[in-house]
C-alpha atoms as one frame of an Amber mdcrd trajectory, in Angstrom:
protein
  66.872  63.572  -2.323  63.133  62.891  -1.400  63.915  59.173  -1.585  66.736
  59.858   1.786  65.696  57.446   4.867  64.530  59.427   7.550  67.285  59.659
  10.184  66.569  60.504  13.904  68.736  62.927  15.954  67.642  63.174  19.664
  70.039  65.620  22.072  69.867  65.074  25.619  70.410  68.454  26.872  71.090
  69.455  30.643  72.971  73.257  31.570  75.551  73.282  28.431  73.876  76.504
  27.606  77.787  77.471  26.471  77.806  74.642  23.795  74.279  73.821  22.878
  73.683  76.504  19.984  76.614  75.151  18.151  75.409  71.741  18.571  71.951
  72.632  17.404  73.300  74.471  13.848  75.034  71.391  13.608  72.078  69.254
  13.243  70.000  72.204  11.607  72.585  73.062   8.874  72.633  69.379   7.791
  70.113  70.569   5.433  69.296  66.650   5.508  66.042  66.095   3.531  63.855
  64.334   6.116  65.127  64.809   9.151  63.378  64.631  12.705  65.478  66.355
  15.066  64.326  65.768  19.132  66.129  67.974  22.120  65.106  66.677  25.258
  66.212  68.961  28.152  66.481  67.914  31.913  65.160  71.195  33.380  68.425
  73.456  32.703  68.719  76.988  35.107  71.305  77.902  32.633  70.543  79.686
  29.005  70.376  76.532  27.341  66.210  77.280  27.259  66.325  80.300  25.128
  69.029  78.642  22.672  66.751  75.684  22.348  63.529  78.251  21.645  65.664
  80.289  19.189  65.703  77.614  16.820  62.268  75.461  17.814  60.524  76.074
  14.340  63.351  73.418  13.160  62.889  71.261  15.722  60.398  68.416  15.444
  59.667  68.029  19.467  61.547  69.596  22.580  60.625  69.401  26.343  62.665
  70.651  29.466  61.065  68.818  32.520  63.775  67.194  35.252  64.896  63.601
  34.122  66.895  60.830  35.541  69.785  61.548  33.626  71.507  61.359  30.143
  70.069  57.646  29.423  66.482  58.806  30.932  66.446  61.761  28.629  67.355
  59.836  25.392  64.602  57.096  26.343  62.340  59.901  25.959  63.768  60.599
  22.480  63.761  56.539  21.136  60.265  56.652  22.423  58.622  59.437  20.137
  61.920  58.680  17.173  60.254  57.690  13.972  63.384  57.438  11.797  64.551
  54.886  10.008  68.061  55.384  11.023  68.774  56.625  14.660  71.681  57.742
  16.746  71.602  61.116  20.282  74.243  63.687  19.456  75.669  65.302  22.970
  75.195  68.986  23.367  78.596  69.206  23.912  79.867  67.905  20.003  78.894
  69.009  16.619  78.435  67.248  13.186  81.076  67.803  10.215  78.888  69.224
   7.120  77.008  66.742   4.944  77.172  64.122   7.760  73.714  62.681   7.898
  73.923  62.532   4.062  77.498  60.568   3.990  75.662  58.097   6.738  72.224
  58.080   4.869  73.794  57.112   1.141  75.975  53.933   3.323  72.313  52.926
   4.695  71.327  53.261   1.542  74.007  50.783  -0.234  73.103  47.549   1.091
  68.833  47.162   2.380  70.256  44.643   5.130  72.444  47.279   6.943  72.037
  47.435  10.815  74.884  49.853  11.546  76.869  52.353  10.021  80.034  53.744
  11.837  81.870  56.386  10.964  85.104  58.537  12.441  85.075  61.391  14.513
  87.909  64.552  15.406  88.366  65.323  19.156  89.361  69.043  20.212  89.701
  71.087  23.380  89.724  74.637  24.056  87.915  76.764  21.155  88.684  74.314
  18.408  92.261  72.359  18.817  92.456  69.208  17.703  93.746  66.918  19.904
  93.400  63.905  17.639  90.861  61.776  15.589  89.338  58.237  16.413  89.339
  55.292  14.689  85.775  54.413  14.906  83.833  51.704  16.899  86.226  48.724
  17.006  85.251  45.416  15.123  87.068  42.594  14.762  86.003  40.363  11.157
  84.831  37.378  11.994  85.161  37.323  15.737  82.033  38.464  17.431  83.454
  37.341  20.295  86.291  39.487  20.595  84.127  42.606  19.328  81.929  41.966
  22.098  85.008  41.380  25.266  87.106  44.509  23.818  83.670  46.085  23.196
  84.679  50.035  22.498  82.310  52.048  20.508  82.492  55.172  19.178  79.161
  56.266  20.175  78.333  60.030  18.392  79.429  58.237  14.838  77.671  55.146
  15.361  74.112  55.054  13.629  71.809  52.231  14.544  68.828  50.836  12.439
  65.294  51.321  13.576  64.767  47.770  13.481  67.839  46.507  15.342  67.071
  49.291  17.835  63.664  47.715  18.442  65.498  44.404  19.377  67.966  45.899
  21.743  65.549  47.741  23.556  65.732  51.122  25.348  68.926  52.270  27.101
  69.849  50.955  30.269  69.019  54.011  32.373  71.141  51.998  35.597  74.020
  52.765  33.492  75.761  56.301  33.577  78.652  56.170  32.075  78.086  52.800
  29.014  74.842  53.033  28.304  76.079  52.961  24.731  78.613  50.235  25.035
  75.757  48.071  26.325  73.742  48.825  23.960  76.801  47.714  21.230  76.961
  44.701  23.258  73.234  43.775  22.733  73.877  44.742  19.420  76.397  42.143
  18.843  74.909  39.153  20.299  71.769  39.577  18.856  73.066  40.218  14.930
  77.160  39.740  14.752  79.323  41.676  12.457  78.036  41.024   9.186  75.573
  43.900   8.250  77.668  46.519  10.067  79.667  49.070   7.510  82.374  51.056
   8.278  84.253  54.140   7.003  86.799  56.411   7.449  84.845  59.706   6.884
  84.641  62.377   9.697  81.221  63.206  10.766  81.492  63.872  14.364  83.542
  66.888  16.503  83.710  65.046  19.934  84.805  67.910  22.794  87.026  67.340
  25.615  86.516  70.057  28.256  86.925  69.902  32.388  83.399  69.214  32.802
  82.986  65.975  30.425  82.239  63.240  31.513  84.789  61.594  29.438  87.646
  63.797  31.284  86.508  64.136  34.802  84.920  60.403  35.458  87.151  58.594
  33.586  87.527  55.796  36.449  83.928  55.898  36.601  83.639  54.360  33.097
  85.608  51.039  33.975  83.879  50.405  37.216  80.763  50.160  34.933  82.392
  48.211  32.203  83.826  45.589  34.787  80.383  45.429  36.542  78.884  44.506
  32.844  80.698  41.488  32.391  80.432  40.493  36.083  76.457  40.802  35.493
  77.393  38.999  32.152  79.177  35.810  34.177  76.136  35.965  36.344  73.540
  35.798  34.010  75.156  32.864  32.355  76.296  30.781  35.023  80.169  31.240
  34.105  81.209  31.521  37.791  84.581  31.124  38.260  85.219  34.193  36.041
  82.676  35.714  38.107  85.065  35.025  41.238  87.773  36.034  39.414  86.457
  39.375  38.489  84.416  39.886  41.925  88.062  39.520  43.484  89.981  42.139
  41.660  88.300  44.263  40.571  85.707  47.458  41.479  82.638  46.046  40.617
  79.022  47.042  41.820  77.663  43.576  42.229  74.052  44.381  42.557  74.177
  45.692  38.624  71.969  43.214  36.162  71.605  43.353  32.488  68.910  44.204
  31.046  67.237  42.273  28.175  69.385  39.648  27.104  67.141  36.287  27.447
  69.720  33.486  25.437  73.533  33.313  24.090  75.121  30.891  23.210  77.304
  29.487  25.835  80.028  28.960  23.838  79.958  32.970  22.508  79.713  33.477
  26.272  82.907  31.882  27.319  84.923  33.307  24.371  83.779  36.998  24.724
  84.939  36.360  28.478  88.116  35.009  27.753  89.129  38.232  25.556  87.447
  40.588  28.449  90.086  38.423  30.433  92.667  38.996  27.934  92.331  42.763
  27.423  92.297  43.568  31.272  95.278  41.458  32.000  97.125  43.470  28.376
  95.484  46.877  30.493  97.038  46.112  34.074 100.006  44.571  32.622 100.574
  48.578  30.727  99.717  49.823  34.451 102.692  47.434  35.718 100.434  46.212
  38.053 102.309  42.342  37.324 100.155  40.449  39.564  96.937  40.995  38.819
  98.108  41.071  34.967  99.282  37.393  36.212  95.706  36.334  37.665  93.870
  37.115  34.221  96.415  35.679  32.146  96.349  31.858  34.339  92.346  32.345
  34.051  92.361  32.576  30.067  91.374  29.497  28.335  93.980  29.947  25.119
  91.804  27.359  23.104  89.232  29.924  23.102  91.264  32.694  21.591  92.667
  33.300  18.016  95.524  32.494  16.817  96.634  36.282  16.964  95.825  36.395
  20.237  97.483  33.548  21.433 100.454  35.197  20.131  99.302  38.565  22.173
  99.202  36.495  25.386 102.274  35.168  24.908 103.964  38.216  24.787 102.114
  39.898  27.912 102.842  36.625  29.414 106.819  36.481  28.563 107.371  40.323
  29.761 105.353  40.796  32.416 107.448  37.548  34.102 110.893  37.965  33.168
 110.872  41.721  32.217 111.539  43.929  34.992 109.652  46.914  35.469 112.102
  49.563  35.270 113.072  47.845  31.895 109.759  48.073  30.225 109.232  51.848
  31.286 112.074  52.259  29.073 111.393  50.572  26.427 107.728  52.445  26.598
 109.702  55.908  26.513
């Protein structure tokens, strides 16, 4: 056990005084064999303090001093992390026992893994499940689509120390997809190959009123749309720049951070399925005419030959379908 990579857990912790112990005996009762285990508190007014001192002897470092928010306060924690193998856990989920060890003995399997992602259970209330993810979404041999349908599954998604020192800190501009930027950086800088995924439970991801994944759900895909318009930008792709900047809610002052060279072509594919997926997501919202504008703007000879076949049939019912029609066929 001795021989177990040292994995990094860093909690950004801010007034979840009601969730925060459970979180912490999560970590704690790992009973992983070199752990370093970082809480990183924003200043809480709530109990959260006392929790955190309760159990202090098993952490490795903890400060509460006012922050700039959730990125901010994991900065802190990337900047002291000494693991091998990093990932923040929210004070508001909990690990499944034997976790760190399932992700450790992946790590372990292959020297030139970057990534390890796992599956997680959602639950409301005291402990209903509502469901169970799928994990971070990649796509075999199409970076490109991986990166434009970018979802990650952030609390079961490990990163390497040494891909973590390529991407860089978190964004701390970024509220909401701090993590699905970082994916993104991932991805262009190493691809698919030495990522490993599996269908293990390690994470129990809570939806309550107060989450940000339940109350600011909007929030999310003004940030994800401003991303790729920054993206556009920052390689000269301008007319799907106009095309975005015209319907949708974008902040356009919003610039990515440390991504010097991609390869054009990469660029213009990874658009095209950004393209694709919004048109497939306002096309499910019946919203036909902007589902119309990104389907014209896709370049189909940049697509797969799946998804050629998925634009085809957007295409086909979103013009001769009526509305009323599809809602039926969706019931």
């Amino acid at each position: 056990m001795d021989s177990f990579p040292k994995i990094t857990i860093i909690t950004p912790s801010y007034n979840q005084g009601q969730f925060i112990e459970q979180t912490i005996q999560s970590v704690i009762n790992q009973n992983y064999p070199n752990l370093e285990y970082i809480i990183i508190d924003g200043g809480s007014t709530d109990n959260s303090l006392d929790v955190i001192k309760k159990y202090e002897k098993y952490l490795t470092y903890w400060i509460s001093e006012p922050d700039k928010g959730q990125s901010d306060a994991i900065n802190k924690g990337l900047k002291i992390a000494t693991g091998e193998i990093i990932n923040w856990l929210n004070t508001d989920d909990y690990y499944e026992p034997n976790a760190l060890i399932k992700i450790a003995e992946k790590f372990l399997e292959n020297n030139n893994t970057k990534v390890v992602c796992a599956r997680s259970r959602l639950f409301k209330n005291q402990n209903e499940t509502v469901g169970f993810t799928k994990g971070t979404d990649i796509y075999p041999n199409n970076v490109a689509k991986t990166i434009g349908w970018a979802r990650i599954d952030q609390p079961e998604t490990f990163f390497h120390r040494s891909a973590i020192e390529k991407m860089g800190l978190l964004d701390i501009e970024l509220n909401y997809l701090m993590d699905r930027d970082w994916w993104i950086k991932y991805l262009l800088f190493f691809g698919t190959e030495n990522v490993v995924k599996f269908s293990d439970i390690v994470v129990n991801f809570r939806l309550h009123n107060n989450s940000k994944t339940v109350l600011q759900r909007e929030k999310f895909q003004v940030e994800n749309d401003s991303w790729f318009f920054a993206f556009t930008r920052q390689f000269n792709c301008l007319s799907y720049a106009d095309i975005i900047k015209e319907n949708l809610d974008i902040n356009e002052d919003y610039l990515i951070k440390k991504i010097d060279w991609v390869d054009q072509l990469l660029v213009k594919k990874t658009l095209n399925y950004f393209l694709l997926l919004r048109a497939n997501e306002f096309y499910a919202l019946n919203d036909k005419v902007k589902a119309k504008i990104f389907l014209n703007a896709i370049d189909l000879k940049l697509l797969a030959d799946e998804d050629i076949q998925l634009w085809k049939k957007i295409y086909f019912r979103n013009k001769f379908i009526l509305t009323p029609i599809i809602n039926l066929f969706r019931k």
